[in-house]
Every structure is written in C-alpha cells, then in structure tokens.
Short mmCIF file of N, CA and C in Angstrom, two decimals:
data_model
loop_
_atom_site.label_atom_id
_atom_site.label_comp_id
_atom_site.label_asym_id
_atom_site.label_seq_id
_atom_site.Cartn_x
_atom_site.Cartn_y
_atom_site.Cartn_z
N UNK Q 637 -24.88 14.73 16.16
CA UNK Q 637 -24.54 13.97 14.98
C UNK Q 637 -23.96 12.62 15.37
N UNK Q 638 -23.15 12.47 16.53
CA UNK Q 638 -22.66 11.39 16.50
C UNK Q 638 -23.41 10.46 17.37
N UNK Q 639 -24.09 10.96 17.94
CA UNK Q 639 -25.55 9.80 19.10
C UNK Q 639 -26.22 9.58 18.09
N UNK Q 640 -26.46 10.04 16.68
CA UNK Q 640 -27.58 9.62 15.46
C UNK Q 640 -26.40 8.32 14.94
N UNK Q 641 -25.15 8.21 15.08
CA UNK Q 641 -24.37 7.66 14.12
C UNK Q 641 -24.49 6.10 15.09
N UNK Q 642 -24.08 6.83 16.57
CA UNK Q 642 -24.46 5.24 17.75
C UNK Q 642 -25.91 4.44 17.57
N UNK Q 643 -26.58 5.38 16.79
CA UNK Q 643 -28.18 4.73 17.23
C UNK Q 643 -28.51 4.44 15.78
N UNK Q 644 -27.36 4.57 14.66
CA UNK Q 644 -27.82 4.14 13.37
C UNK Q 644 -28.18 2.30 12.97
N UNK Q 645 -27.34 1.59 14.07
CA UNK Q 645 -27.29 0.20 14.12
C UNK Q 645 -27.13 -0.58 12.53
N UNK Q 646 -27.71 -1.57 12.55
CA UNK Q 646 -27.30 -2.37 11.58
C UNK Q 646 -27.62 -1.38 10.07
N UNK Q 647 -28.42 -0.74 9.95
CA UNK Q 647 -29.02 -0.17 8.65
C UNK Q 647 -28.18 1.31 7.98
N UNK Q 648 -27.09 1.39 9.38
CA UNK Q 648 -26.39 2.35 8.67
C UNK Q 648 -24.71 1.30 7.70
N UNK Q 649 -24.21 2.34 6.58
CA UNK Q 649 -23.58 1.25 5.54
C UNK Q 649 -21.98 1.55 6.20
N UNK Q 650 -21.58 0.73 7.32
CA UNK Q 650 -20.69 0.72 8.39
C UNK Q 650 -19.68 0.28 6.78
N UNK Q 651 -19.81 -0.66 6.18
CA UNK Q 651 -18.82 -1.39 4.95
C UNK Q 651 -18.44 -0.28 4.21
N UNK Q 652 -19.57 0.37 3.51
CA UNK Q 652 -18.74 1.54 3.06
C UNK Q 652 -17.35 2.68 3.64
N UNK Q 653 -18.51 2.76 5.13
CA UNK Q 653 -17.66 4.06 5.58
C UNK Q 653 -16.23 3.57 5.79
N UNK Q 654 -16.22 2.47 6.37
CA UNK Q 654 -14.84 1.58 6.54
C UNK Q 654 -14.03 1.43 5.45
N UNK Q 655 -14.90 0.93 4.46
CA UNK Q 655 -13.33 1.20 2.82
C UNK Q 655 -13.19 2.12 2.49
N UNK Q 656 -14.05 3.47 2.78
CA UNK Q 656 -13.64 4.75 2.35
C UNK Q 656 -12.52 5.10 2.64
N UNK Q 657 -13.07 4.82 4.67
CA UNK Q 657 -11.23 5.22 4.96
C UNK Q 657 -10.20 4.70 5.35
N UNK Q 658 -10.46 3.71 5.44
CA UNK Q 658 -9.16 2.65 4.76
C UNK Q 658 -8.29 3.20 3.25
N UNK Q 659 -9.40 3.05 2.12
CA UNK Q 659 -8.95 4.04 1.18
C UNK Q 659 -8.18 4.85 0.98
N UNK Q 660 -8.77 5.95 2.05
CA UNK Q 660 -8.35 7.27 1.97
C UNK Q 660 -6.91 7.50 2.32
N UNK Q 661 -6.76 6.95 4.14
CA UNK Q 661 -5.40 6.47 4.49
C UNK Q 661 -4.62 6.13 3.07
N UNK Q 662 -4.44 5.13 2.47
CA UNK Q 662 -3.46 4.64 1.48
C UNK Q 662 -3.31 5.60 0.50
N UNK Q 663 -4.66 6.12 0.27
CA UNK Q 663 -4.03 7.24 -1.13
C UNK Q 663 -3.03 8.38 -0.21
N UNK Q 664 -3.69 8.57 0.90
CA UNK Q 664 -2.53 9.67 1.45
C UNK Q 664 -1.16 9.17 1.43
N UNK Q 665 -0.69 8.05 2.56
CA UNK Q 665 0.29 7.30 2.15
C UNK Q 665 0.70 7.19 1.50
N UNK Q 666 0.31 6.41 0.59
CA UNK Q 666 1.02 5.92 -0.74
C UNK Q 666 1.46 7.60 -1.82
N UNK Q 667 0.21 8.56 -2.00
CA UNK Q 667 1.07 9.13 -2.84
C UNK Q 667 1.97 10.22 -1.86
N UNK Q 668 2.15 10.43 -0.03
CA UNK Q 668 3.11 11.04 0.16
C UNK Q 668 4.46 10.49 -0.12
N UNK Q 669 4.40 8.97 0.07
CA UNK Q 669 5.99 8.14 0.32
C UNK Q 669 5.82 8.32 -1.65
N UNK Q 670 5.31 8.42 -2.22
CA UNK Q 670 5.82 8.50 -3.57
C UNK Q 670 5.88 9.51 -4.34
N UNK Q 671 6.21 10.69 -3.52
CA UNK Q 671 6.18 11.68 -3.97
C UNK Q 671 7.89 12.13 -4.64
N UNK Q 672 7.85 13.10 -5.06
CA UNK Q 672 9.61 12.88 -5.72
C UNK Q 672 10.45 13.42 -4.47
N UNK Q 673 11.05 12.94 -4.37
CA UNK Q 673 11.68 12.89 -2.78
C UNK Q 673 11.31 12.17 -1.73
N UNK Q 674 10.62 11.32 -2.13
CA UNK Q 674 10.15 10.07 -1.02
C UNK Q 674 10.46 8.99 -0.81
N UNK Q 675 10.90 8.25 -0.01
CA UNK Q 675 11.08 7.00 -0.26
C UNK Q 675 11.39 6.02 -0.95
N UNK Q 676 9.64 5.98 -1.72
CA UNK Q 676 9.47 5.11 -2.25
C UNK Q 676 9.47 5.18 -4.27
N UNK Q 677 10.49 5.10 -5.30
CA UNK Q 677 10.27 5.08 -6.18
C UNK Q 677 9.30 4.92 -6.96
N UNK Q 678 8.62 5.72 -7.66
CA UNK Q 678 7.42 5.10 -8.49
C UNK Q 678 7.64 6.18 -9.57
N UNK Q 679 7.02 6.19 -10.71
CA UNK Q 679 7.02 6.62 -11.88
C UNK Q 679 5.19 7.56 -11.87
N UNK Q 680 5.21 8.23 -12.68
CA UNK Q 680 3.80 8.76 -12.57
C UNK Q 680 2.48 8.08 -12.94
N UNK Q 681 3.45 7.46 -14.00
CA UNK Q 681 2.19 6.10 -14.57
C UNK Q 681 1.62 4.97 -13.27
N UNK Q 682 2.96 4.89 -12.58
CA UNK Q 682 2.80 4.06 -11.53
C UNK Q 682 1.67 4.15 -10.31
N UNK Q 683 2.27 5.51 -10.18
CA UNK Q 683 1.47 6.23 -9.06
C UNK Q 683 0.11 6.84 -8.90
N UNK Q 684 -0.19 6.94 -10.70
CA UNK Q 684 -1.73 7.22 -10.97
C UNK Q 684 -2.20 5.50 -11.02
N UNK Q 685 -1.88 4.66 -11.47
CA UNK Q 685 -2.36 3.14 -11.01
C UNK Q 685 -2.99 3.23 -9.86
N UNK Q 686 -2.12 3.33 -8.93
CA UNK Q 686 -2.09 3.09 -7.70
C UNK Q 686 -3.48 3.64 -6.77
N UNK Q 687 -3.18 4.97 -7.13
CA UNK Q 687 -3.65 5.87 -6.32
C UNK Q 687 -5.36 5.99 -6.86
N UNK Q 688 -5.60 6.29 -8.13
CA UNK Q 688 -6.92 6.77 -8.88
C UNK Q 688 -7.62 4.89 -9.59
N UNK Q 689 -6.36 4.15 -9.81
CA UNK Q 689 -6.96 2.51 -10.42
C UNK Q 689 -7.32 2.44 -8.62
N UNK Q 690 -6.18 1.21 -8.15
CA UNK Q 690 -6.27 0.29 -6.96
C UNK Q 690 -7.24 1.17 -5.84
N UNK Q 691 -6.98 2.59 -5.19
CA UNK Q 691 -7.46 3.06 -4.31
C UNK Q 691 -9.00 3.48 -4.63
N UNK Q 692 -8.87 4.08 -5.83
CA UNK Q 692 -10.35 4.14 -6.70
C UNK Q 692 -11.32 3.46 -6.81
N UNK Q 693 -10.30 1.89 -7.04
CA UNK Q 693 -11.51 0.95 -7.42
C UNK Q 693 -12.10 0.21 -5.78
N UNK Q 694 -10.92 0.62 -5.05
CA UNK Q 694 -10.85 0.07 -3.56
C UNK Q 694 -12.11 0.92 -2.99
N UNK Q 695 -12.40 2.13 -2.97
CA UNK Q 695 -13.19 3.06 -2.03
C UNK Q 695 -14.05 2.78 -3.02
N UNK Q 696 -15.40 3.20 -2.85
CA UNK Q 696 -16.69 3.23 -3.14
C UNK Q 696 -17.64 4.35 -3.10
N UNK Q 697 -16.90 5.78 -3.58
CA UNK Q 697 -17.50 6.77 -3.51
C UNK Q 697 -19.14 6.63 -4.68
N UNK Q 698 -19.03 5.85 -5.16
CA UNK Q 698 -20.69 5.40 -6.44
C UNK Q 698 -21.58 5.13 -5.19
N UNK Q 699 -20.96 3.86 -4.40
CA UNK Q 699 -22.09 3.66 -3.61
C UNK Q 699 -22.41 4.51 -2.04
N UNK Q 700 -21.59 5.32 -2.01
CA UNK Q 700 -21.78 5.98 -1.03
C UNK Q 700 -22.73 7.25 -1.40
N UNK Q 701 -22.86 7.17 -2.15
CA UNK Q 701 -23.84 8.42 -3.12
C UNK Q 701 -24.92 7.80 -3.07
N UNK Q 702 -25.20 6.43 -3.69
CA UNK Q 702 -26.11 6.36 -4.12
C UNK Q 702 -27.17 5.90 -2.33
N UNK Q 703 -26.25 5.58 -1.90
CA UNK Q 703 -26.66 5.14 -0.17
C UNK Q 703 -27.57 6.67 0.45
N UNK Q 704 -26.18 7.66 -0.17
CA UNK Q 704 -27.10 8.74 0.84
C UNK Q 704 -28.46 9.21 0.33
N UNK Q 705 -28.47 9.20 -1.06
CA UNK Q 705 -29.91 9.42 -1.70
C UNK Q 705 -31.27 8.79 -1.41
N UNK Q 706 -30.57 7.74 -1.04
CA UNK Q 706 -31.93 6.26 -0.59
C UNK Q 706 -31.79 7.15 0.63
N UNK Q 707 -31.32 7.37 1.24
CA UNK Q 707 -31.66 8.08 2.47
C UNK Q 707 -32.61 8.95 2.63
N UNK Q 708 -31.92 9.83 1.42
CA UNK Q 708 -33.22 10.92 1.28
C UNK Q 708 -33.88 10.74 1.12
N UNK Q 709 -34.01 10.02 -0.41
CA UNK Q 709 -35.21 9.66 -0.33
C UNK Q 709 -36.42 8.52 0.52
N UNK Q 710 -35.61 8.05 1.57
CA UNK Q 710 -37.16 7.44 2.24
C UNK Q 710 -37.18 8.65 3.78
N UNK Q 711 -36.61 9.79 3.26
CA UNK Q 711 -36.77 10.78 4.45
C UNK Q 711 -36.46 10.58 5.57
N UNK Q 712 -34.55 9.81 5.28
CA UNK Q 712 -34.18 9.90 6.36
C UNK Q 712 -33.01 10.70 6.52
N UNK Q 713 -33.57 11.78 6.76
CA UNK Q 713 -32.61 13.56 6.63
C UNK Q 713 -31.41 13.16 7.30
N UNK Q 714 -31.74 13.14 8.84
CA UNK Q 714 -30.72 13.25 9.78
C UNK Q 714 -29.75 12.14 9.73
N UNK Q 715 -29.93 10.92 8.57
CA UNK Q 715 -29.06 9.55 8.65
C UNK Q 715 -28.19 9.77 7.71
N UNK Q 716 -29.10 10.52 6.91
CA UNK Q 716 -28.26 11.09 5.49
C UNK Q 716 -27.57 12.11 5.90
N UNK Q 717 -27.54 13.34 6.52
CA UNK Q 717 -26.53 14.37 6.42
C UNK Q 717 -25.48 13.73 7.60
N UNK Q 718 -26.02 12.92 8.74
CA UNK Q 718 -24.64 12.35 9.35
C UNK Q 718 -23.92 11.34 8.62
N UNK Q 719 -24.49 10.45 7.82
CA UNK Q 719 -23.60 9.68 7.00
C UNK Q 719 -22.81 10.31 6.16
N UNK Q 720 -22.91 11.74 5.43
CA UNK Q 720 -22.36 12.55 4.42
C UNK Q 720 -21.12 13.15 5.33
N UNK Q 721 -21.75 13.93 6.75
CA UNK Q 721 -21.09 14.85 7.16
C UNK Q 721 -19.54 13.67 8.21
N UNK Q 722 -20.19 12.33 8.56
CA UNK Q 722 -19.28 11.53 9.38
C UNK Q 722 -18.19 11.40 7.97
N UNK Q 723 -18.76 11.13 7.14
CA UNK Q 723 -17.80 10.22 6.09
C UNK Q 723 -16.58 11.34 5.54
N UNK Q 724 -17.60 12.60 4.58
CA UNK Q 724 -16.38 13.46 4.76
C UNK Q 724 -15.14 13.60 5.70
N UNK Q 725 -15.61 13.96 7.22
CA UNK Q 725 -14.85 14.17 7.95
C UNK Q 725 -13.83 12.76 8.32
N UNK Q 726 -13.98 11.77 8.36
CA UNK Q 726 -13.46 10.46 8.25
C UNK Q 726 -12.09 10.35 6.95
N UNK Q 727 -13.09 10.60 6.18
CA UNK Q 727 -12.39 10.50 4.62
C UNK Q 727 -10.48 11.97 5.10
N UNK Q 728 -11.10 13.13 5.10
CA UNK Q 728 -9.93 13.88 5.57
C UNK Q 728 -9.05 13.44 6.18
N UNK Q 729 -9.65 12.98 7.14
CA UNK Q 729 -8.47 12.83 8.83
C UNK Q 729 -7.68 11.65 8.09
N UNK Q 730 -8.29 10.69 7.63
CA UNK Q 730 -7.24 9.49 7.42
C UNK Q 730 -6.74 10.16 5.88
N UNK Q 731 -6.72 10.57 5.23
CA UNK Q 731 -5.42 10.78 4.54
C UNK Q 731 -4.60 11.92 4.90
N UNK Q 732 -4.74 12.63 5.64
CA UNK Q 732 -4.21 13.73 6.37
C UNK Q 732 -3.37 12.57 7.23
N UNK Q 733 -4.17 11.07 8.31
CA UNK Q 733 -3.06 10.63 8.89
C UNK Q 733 -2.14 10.01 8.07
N UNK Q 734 -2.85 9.25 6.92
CA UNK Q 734 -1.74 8.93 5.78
C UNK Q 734 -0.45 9.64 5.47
N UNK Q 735 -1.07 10.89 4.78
CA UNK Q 735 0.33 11.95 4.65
C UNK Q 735 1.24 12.46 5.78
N UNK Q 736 0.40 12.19 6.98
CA UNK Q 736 1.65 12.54 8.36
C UNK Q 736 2.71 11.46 8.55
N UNK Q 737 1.90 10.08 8.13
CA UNK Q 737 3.13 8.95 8.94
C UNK Q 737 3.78 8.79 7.84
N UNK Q 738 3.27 8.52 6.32
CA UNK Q 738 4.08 8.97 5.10
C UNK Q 738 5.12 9.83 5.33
N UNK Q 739 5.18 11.08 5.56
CA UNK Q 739 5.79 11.79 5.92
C UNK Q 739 6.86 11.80 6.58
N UNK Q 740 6.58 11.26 7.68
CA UNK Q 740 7.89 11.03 8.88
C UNK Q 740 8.84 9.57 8.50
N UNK Q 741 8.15 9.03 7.74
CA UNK Q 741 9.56 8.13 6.97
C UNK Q 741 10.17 8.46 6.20
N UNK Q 742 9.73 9.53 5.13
CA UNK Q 742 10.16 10.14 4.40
C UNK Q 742 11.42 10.60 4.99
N UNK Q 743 11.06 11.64 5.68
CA UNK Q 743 12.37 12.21 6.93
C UNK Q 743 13.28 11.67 7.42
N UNK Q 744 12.58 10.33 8.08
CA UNK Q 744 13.64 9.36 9.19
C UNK Q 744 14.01 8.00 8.77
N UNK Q 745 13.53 7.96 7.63
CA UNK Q 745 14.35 6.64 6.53
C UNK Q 745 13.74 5.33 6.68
N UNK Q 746 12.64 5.45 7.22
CA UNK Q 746 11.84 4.25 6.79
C UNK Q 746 11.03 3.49 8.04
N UNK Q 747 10.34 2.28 7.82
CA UNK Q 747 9.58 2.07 9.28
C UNK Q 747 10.87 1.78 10.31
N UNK Q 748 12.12 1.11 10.01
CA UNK Q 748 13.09 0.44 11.19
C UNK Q 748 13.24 1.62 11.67
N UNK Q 749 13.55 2.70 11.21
CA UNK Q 749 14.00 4.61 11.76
C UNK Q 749 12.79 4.48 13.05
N UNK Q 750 11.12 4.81 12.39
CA UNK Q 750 10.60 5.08 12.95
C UNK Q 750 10.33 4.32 14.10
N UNK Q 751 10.33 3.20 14.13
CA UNK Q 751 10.48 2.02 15.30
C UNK Q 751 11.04 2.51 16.52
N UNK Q 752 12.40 2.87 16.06
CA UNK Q 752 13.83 2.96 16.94
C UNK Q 752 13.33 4.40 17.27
N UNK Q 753 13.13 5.65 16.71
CA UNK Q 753 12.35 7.05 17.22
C UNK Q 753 11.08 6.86 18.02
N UNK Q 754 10.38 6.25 17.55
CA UNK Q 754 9.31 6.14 18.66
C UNK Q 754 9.81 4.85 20.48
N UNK Q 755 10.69 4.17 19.97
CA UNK Q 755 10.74 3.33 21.33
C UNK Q 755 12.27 4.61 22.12
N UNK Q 756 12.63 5.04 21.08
CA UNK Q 756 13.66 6.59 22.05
C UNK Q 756 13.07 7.86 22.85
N UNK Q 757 11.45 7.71 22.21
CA UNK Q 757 11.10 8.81 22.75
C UNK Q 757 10.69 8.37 24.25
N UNK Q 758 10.62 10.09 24.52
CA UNK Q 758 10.25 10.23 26.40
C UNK Q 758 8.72 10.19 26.33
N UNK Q 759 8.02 9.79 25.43
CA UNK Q 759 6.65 9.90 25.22
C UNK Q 759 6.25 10.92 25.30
N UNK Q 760 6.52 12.29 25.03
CA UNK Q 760 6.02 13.76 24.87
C UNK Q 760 6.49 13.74 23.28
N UNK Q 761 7.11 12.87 22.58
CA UNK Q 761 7.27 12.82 21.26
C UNK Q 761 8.54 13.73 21.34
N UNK Q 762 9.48 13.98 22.69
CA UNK Q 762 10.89 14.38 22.19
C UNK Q 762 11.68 13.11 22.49
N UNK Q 763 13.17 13.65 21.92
CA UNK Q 763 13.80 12.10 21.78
C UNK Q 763 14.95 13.04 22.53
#
C-alpha cells in the first residue's frame, strides 16, 4: 500500500490528504484543551464553531469522496483503496496526536510547563 502511495506522483490529491490531517490534529486539540477541565475556556456554542464550522469547513471530507470515486471509476482500484485506507489511517493518528499533546497541557499547565518538562527530561521521557 505504501510503494502504490510513493509511485502515486503528481495525480495522487497530496492537498487533500494534507488538510485532512492538519484538520484532524486541531479538532483533536482543540476539542481536548476545551474540554471541561481543560485549559482552555470555551462554551459549547463555542466549541461546536470551532470544531464542526472552522475544522469542518477546513478539512474536505466532500472532496475526498468525490476524488476516491473518480478513482473508481476510471478503474483505479489500488489508488483508490490506498487513498481511502492512507487517509483514514492519517486522519486517526493525528487527532489521537492532537488529543495526546492536548492532553499533557492540560496536566502540566500549558506550552511554558511543557517546554521546561521536555528540556528536564533524560530523553527516555522520565524527568
């Protein structure tokens, strides 16, 4: 799957997959640090803006659909199920990394915390 993704070159939709997860990252982010106990204050009205308006209108799940279909349909199976199967898996990991680094400010009080924890650590990630 991923030597089909190296050898997709210019004709695979690199723009999409890139704002997807760009996207994705921020919705994780954004709604872990705004979760009630997070950080970052927001209201629910706020946070559905944010998350389903700005990130919504930001990612491009319309055209990523309509990309993989043209796929199919000019029978290109294997460009289409790695573009489906890369992007899913893309799409996860970055809001999964979203909600991890979200997360650890949550905990350690913000990026200056995390700064000062990561330049303390022994690089095995103990401090």
């Amino acid at each position: 799957m991923l030597v089909s993704l190296a050898l997709a070159g210019p004709g695979f939709p690199w723009g999409t997959l890139v704002a997807n997860v760009v996207g994705s990252f921020v919705i994780g982010f954004f709604a872990t640090l705004s979760e009630p106990g997070g950080r970052l204050m927001a209201s629910p009205g706020v946070r559905q803006f944010v998350i389903a308006g700005l990130c919504g209108g930001f990612t491009t799940f319309s055209v990523f659909s309509l990309e993989s279909v043209r796929f199919l349909a000019a029978g290109h199976y294997l460009m289409a199920g790695t573009y489906v199967g890369v992007s899913v898996v893309t799409w996860l990991v970055a809001v999964w990394l979203g909600f991890v680094i979200a997360s650890r400010l949550n905990d350690i009080g913000g990026l200056g915390a995390l700064k000062q924890e990561l330049e303390n650590s022994d690089g095995d990630g103990h401090t």
